[in-house]
GROMACS .gro file of C-alpha atoms in nm:
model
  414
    1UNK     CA    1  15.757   9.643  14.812
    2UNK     CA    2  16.120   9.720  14.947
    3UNK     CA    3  16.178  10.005  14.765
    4UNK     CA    4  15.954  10.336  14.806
    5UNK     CA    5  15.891  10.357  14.448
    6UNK     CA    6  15.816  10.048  14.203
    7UNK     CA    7  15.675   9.928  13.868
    8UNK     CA    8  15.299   9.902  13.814
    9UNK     CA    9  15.181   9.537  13.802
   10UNK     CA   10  14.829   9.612  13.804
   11UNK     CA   11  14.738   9.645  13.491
   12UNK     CA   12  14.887   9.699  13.107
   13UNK     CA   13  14.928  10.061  13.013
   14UNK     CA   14  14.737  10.164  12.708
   15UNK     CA   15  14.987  10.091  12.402
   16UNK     CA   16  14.971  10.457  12.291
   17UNK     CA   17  15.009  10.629  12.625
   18UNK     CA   18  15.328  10.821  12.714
   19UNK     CA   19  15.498  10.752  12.389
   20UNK     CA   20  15.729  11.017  12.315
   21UNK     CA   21  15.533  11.219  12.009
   22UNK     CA   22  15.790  11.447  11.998
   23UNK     CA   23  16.096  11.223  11.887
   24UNK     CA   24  16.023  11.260  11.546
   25UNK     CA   25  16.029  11.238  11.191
   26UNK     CA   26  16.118  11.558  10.973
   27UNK     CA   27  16.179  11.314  10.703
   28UNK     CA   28  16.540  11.152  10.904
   29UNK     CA   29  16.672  10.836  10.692
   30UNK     CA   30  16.588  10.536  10.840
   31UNK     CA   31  16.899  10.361  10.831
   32UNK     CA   32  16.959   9.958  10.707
   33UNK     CA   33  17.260   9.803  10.831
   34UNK     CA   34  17.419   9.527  10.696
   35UNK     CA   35  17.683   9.340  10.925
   36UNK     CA   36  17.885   9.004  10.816
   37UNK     CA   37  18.085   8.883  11.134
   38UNK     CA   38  18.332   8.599  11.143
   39UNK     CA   39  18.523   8.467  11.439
   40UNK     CA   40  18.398   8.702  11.684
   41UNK     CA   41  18.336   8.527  11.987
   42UNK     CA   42  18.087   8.269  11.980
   43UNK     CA   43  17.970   8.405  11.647
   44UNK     CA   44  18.145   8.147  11.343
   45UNK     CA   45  17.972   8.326  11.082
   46UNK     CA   46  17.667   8.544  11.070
   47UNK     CA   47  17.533   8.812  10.788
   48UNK     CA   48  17.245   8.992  10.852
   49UNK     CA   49  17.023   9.298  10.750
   50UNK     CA   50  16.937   9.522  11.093
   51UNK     CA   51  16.627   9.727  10.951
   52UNK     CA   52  16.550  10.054  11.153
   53UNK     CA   53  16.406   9.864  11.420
   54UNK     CA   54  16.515   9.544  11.483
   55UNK     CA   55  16.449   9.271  11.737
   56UNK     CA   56  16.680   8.995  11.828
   57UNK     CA   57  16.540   8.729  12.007
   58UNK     CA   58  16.712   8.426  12.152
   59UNK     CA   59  16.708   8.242  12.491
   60UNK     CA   60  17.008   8.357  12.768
   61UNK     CA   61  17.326   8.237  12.653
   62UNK     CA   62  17.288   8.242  12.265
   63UNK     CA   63  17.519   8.510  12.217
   64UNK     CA   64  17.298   8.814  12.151
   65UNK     CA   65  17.494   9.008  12.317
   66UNK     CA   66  17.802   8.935  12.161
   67UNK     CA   67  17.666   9.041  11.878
   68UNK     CA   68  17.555   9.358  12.026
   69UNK     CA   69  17.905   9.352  12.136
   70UNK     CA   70  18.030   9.353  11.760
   71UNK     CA   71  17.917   9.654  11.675
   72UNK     CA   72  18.004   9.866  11.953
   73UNK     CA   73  18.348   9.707  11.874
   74UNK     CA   74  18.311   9.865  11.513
   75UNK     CA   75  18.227  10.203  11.712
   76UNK     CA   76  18.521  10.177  11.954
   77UNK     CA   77  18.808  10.092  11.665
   78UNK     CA   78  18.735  10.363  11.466
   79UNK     CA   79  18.871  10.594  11.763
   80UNK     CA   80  19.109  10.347  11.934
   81UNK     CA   81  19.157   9.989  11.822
   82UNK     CA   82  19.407   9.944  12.069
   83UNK     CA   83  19.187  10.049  12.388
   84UNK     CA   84  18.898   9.901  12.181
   85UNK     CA   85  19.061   9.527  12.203
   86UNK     CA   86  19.234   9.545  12.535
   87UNK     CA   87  18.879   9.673  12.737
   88UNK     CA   88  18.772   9.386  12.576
   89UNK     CA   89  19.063   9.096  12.716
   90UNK     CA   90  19.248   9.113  12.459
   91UNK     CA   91  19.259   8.897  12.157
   92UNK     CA   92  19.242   8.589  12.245
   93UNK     CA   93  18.910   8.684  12.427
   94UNK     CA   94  18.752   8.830  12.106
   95UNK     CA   95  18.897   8.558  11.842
   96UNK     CA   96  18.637   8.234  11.860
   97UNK     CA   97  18.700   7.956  12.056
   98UNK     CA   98  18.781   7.628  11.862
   99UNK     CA   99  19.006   7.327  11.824
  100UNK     CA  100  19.114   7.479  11.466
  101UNK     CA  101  19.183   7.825  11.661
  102UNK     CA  102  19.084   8.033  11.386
  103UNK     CA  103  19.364   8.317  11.365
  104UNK     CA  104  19.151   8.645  11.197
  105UNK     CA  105  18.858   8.807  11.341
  106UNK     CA  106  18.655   8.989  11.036
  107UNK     CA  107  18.374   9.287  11.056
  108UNK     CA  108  18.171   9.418  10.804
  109UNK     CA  109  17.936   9.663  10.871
  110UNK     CA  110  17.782   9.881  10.569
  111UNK     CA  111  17.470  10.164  10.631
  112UNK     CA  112  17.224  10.266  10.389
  113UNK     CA  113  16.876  10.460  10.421
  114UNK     CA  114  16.658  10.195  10.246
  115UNK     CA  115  16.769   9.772  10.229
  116UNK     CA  116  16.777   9.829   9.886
  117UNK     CA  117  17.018  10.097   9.882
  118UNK     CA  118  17.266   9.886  10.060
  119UNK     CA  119  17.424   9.780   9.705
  120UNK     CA  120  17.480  10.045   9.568
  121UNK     CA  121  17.415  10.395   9.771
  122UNK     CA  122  17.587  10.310  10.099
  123UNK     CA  123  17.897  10.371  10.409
  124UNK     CA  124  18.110  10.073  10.426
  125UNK     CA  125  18.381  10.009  10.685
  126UNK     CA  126  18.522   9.637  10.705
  127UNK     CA  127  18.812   9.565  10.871
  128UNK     CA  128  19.015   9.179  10.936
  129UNK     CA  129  19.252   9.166  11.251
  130UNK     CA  130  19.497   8.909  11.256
  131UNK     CA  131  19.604   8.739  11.640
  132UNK     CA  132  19.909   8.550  11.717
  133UNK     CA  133  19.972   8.308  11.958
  134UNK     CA  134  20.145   8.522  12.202
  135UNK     CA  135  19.852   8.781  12.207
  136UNK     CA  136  19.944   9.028  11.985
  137UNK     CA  137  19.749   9.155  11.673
  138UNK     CA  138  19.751   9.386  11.369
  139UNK     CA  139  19.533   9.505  11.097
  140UNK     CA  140  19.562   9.252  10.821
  141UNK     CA  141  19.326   9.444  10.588
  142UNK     CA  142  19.078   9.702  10.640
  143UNK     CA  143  18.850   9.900  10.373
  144UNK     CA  144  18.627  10.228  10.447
  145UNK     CA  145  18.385  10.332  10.137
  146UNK     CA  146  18.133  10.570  10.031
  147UNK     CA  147  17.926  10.508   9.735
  148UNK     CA  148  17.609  10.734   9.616
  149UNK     CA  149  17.424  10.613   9.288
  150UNK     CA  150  17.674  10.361   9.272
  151UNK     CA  151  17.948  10.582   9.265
  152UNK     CA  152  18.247  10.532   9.447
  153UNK     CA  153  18.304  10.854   9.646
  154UNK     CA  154  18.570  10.761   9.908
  155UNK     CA  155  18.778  10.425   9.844
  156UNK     CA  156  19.037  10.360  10.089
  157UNK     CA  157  19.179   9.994  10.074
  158UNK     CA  158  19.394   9.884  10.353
  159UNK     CA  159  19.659   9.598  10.329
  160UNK     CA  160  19.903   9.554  10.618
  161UNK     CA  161  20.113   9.856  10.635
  162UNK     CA  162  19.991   9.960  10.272
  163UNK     CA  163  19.705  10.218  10.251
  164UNK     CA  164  19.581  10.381   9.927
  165UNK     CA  165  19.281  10.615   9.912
  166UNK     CA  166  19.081  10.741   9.626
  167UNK     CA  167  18.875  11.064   9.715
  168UNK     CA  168  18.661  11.102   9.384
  169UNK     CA  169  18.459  11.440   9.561
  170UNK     CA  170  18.555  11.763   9.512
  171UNK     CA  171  18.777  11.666   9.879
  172UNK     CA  172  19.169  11.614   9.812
  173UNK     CA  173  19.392  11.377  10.074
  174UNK     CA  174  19.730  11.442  10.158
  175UNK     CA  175  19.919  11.169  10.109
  176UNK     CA  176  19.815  10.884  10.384
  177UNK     CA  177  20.032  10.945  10.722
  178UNK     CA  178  20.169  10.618  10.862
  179UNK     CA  179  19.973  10.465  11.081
  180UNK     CA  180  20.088  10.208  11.373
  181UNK     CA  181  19.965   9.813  11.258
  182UNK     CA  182  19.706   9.847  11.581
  183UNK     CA  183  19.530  10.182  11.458
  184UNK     CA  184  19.252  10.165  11.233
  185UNK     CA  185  19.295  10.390  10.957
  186UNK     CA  186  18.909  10.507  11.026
  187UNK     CA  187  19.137  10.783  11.268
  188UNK     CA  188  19.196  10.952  10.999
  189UNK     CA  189  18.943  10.903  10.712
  190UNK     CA  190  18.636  10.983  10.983
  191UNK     CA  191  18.799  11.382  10.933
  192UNK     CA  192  18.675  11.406  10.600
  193UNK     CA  193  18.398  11.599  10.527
  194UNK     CA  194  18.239  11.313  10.322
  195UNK     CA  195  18.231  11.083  10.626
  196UNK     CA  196  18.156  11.325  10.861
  197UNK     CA  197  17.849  11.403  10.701
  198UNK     CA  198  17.736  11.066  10.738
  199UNK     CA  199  17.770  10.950  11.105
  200UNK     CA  200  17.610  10.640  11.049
  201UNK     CA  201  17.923  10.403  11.097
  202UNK     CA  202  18.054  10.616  11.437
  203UNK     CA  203  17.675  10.643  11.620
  204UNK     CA  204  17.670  10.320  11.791
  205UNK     CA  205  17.553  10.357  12.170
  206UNK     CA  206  17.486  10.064  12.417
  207UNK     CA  207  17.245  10.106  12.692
  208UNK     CA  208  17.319   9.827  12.954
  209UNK     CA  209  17.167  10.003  13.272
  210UNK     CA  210  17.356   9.978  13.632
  211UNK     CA  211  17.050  10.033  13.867
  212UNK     CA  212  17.304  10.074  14.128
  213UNK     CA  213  17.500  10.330  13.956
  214UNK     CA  214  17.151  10.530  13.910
  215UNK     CA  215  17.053  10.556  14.265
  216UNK     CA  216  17.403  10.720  14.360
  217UNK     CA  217  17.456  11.142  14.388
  218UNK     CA  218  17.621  11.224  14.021
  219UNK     CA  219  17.837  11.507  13.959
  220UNK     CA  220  17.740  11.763  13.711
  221UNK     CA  221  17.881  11.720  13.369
  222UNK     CA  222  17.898  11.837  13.083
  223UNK     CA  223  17.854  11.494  12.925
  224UNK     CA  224  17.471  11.499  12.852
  225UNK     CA  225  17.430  11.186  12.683
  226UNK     CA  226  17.332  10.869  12.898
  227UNK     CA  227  17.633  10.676  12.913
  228UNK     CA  228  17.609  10.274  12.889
  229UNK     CA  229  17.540  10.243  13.253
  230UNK     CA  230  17.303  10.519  13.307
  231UNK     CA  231  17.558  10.638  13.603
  232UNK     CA  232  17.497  10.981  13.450
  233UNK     CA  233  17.115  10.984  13.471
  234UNK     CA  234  17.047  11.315  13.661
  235UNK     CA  235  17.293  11.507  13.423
  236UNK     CA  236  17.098  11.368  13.118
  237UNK     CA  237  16.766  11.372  13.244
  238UNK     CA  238  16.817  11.747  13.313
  239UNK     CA  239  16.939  11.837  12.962
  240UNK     CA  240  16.643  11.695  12.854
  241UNK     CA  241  16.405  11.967  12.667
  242UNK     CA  242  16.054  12.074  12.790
  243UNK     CA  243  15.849  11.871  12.617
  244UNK     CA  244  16.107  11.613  12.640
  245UNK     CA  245  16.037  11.560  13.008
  246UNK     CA  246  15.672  11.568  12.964
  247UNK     CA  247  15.683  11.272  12.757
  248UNK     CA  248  15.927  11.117  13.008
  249UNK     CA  249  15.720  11.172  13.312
  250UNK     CA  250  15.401  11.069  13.094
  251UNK     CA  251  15.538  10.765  13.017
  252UNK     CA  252  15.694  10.708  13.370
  253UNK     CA  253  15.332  10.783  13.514
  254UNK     CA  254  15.223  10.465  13.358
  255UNK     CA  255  15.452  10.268  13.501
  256UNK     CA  256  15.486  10.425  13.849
  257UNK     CA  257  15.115  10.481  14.038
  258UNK     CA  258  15.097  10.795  14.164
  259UNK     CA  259  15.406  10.985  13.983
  260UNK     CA  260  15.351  11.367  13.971
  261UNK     CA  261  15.702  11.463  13.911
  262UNK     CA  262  16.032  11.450  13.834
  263UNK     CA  263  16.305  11.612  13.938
  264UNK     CA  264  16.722  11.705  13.951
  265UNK     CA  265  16.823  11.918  14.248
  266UNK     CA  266  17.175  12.029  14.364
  267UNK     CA  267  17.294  11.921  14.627
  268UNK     CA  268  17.688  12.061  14.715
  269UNK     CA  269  17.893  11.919  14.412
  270UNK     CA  270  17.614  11.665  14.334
  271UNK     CA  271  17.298  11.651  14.154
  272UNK     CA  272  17.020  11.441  14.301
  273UNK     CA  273  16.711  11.264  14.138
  274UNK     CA  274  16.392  11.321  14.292
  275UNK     CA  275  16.118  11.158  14.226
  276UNK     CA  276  15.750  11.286  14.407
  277UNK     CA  277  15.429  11.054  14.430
  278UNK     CA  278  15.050  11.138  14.511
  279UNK     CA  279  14.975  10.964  14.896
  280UNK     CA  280  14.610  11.016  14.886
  281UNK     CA  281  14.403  11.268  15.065
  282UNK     CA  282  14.570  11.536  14.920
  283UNK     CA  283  14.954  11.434  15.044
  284UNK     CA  284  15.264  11.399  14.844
  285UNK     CA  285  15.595  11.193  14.929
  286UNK     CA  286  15.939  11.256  14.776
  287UNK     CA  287  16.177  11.034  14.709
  288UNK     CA  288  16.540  11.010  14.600
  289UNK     CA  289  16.691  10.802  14.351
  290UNK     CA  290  16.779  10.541  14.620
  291UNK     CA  291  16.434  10.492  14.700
  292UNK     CA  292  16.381  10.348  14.357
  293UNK     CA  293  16.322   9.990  14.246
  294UNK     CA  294  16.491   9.815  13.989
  295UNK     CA  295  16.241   9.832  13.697
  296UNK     CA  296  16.157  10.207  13.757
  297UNK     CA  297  16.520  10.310  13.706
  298UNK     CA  298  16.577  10.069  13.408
  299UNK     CA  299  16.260  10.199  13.283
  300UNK     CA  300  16.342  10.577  13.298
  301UNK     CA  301  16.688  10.525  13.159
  302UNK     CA  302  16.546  10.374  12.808
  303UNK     CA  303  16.308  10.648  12.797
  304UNK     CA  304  16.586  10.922  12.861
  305UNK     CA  305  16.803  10.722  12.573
  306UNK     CA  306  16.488  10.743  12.350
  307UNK     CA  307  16.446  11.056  12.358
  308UNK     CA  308  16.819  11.169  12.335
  309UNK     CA  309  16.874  10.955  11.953
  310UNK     CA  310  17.034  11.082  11.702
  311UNK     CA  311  16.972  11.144  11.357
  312UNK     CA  312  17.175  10.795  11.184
  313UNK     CA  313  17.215  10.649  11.529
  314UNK     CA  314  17.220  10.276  11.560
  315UNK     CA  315  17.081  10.238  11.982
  316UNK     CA  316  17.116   9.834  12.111
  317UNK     CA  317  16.923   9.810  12.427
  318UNK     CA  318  16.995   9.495  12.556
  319UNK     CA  319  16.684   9.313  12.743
  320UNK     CA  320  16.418   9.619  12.850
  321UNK     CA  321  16.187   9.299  12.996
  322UNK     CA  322  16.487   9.281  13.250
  323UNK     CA  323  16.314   9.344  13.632
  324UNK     CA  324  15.982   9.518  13.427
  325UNK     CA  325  15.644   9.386  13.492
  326UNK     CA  326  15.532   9.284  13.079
  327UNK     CA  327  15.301   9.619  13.066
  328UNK     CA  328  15.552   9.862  13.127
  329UNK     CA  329  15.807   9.669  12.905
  330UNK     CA  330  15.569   9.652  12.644
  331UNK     CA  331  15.526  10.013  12.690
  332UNK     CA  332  15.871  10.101  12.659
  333UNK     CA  333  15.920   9.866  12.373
  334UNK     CA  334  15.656  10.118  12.226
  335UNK     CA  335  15.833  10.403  12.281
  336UNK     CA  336  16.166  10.237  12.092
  337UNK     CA  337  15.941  10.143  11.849
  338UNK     CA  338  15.867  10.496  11.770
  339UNK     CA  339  16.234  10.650  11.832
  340UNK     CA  340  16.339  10.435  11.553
  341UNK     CA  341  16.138  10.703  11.319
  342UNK     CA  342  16.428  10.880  11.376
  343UNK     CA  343  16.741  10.699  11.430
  344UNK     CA  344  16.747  10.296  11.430
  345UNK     CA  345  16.690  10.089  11.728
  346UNK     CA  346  16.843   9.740  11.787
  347UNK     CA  347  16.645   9.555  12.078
  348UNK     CA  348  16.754   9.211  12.288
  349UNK     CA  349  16.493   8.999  12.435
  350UNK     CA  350  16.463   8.653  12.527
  351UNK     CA  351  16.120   8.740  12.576
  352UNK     CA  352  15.802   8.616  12.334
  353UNK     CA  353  15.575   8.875  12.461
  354UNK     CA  354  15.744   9.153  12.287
  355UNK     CA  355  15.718   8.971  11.940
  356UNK     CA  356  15.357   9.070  11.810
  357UNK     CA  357  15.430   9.451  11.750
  358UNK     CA  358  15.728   9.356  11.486
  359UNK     CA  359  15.691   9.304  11.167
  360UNK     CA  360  15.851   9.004  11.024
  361UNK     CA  361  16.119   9.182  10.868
  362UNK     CA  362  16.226   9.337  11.208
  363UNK     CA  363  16.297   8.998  11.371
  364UNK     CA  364  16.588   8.821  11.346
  365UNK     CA  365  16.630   8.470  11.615
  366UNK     CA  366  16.977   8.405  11.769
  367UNK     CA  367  17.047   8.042  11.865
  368UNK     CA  368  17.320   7.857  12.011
  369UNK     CA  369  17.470   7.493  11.901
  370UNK     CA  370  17.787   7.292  11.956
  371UNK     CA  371  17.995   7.607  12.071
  372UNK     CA  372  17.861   7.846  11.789
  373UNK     CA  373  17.587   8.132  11.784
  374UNK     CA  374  17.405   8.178  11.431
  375UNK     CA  375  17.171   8.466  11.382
  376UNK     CA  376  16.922   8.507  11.108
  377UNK     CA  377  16.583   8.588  10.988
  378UNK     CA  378  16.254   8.351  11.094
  379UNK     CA  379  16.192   8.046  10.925
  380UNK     CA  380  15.998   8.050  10.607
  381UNK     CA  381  15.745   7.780  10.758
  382UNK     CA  382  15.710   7.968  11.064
  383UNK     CA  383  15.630   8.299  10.912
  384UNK     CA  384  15.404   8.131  10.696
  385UNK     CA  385  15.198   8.016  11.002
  386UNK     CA  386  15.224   8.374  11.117
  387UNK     CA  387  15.110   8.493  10.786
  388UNK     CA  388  14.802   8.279  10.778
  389UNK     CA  389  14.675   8.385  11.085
  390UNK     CA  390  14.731   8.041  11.278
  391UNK     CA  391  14.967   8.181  11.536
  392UNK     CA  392  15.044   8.529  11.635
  393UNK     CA  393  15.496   8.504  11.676
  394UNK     CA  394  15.496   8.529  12.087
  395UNK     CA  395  15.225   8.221  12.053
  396UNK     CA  396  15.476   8.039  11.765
  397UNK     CA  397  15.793   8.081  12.042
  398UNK     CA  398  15.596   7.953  12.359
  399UNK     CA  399  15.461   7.683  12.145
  400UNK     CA  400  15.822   7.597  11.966
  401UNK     CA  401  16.181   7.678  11.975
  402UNK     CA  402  16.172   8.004  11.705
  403UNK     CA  403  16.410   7.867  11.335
  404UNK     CA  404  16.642   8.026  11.181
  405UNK     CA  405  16.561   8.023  10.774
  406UNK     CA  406  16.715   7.753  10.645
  407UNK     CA  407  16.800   7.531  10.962
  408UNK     CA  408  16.612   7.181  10.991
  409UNK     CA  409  16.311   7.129  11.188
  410UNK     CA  410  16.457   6.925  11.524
  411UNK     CA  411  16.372   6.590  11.553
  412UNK     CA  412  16.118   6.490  11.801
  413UNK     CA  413  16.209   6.228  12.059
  414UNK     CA  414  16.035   5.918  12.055
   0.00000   0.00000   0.00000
C-alpha cells in the first residue's frame, strides 16, 4: 500500500458496528423536500420529493450533481445571489444549453416534516432569474412562504422591482427596503423570527472531500463545521464531543486495521491530525494526516459531517463509494442512514451495491438523454419486481439500466 494507513479490504464490517448511536432522535422533524427545477444546467425539467434520506442513483455524467448543485444554489442566493451566480460562471453557465436558449432559470424548493404536509403545513422559497444575452441577469419573480394548518403565515410575492409582504403572525414588517434586481429578497425576510425558526430552506451543506486538502497542517479556527472540502478537518474533528469521537474512531476502526486512536495536536500556528495504529507484539506507529490513503480520509470526513448535522439540515454527500473498498462504504452509508434520524441526508452514487438498504421511497434514478438530465422515482414495473421478491434493486441495476416512472422500456437490438 503507498500510503501508511489504508481502507480495510478484507472483509465487510458488521452493518451495525461503529454507527454513530449518539446522533439522535429526541423527536427532530424529519424533513420532506420538494424541489421543481427548470433550466438549470442539464436539468430541462425535474420535480421531485427528497424524503429524509434519499438516494440518487445514476451512472457518471447524468447530472446528479447538478442537481446537488441546485440546491446549494438555493442556499447560496438567499445570502448573496450575486456571489452565488458568478462562483458559479455566470449565467450563461447555469441557464441550460439548447438551440431554443431558454432565457429563465426557475427553483422551487418547499420543506415540510412529513410528504404529506408539503401542501399545506410547509417553507416555500421559489425564485425565476431572467439572463440576457450579454450576461447579465435579474430577479424576474421570486416568492418566500410559510404556511402552518394551511395558513398562510408569511407571504412575500416578488415581481421585478415590486415586493409586497403579508406577515399574518403576531410579527409586523416595515415597509420592504429596496432591494438591487440581483439580491434575493430572502436577505431580508430570513431576519424574521418566523423564518428563523425554521432553518430548513438556509441548512444546505455539500460535502465534496479534497483528500489533498485533508492531509495538509490547518490553522485553528473558529469555524467548526467541516467545510465542503474537508480542508478544515482537524479543527472539526476536535470540536467534536466525547462520545462523538468514540463513535468516530469506532467506526474508523472498522475500516482501518489496527486503529487505536485519533488525534489533533498543535503544532506552532497549525493543528495536525494524528492518527496511531497497533504493529503487533505490543508496538504502536503514528502517523500524520499525510500518511493517509484516499478512502481513509474520505471516510473520516463523512463520519465527522454525520455527526456534526443539524436539526432541519438537508446534507448531499456526493459519491461516499468514491476510493472506498464496498464494506466500508456500505458502512458509512449506514451511518448516513442513521444521521438522517435527525436532519435529512441526500446521497450520490452511481453505485448498485448501496441500493438494498433503501426503501423504495428513498430512491430516486437520474438519467441522461439527448442533452437533458431527468430525475425521478423507480419504475412501477421495476419496483414491482422488487416487491415480489424476484430481484433485490442492486441485482435489478446490474441486470438493467434502472427507469424512471413513466419512461418506456428501451428497445432491444436485434
Amino acid at each position: 500500500m503507498s500510503r501508511a494507513l489504508s481502507c480495510s479490504t478484507s472483509r465487510r464490517p458488521p452493518a451495525e458496528a461503529g454507527l454513530p448511536k449518539r446522533v439522535r432522535i429526541w423527536e427532530a422533524p424529519r424533513m420532506w423536500r420538494r424541489v421543481e427545477l427548470r433550466n438549470y444546467r442539464s436539468i430541462e425539467h425535474v420535480k421531485v420529493d427528497l424524503a429524509p434520506f434519499t438516494l440518487l442513483v445514476g451512472p457518471n455524467g447524468s447530472g446528479k450533481s447538478n442537481f446537488a448543485d441546485a440546491l446549494v444554489f438555493v442556499r447560496d442566493v438567499a445570502f448573496d445571489a450575486a456571489t452565488a451566480v458568478e462562483k458559479r460562471g455566470g449565467v450563461t453557465d447555469i441557464r441550460r444549453w439548447s438551440s431554443g436558449k431558454p432565457s429563465e432559470v426557475s427553483i422551487d424548493v418547499r420543506a415540510a416534516e412529513t410528504r404529506d404536509e408539503l401542501g399545506h403545513n410547509f417553507l416555500r422559497h421559489g425564485f425565476r432569474i431572467h439572463s440576457r444575452r450579454t450576461g447579465a441577469w435579474s430577479f424576474r419573480s421570486e416568492a418566500i412562504e410559510v404556511v402552518e394548518n394551511g395558513e398562510h403565515l408569511l407571504d412575500l410575492v416578488r415581481r421585478g422591482h415590486n415586493i409586497e409582504v403579508d406577515v399574518h403572525s403576531y410579527e409586523r414588517m416595515a415597509q420592504m427596503p429596496a432591494l438591487s434586481e440581483t439580491a434575493s429578497a430572502m436577505v431580508l425576510a430570513r431576519q424574521l423570527a418566523i423564518l428563523y425558526r425554521k432553518p430548513a430552506l438556509r441548512h444546505i451543506r455539500r460535502i465534496r472531500l479534497n483528500p489533498e486538502a485533508m492531509r495538509q497542517p490547518q490553522a485553528a479556527s473558529e469555524n467548526t463545521l467541516l467545510d465542503e472540502s474537508g480542508n478544515n478537518i482537524a479543527v472539526a474533528y476536535r470540536s467534536l464531543k466525547y462520545t462523538a469521537k468514540k463513535d468516530v474512531l469506532a467506526a474508523m476502526e472498522k475500516i482501518i486495521p489496527g486503529l487505536s486512536s485519533i488525534d489533533v495536536k498543535p503544532f506552532d500556528r497549525f493543528l495536525l491530525l494524528n492518527f496511531t495504529q497497533e504493529q503487533g507484539a505490543g508496538e504502536r506507529a503514528t502517523f500524520s494526516a499525510s500518511a493517509m490513503s484516499e478512502g481513509a480520509l474520505r471516510a473520516l470526513g463523512i463520519l465527522v459531517a454525520a455527526q456534526q448535522i443539524r436539526m432541519d439540515e438537508l446534507l448531499i454527500i456526493e459519491e461516499p463509494e468514491v476510493a472506498i473498498h464496498i464494506g466500508a462504504a456500505q458502512l458509512l452509508f449506514d451511518v448516513l442512514k442513521r444521521a438522517s434520524e435527525r436532519g435529512a441526508v441526500l446521497v450520490t452514487t452511481h453505485s448498485a451495491d448501496l441500493l438494498d438498504a433503501a426503501k423504495d421511497e428513498e430512491i430516486l434514478v437520474c438519467s441522461y438523454r439527448d442533452g437533458v438530465t431527468k430525475i425521478g422515482p423507480l419504475a412501477s414495473e421495476q419496483r414491482a419486481v422488487v416487491k415480489d421478491g424476484l430481484f433485490s434493486v442492486a441485482e435489478l441495476m446490474r441486470s438493467e439500466p434502472l427507469r424512471i416512472e413513466g419512461e418506456p422500456i428501451p428497445a432491444v437490438e436485434p
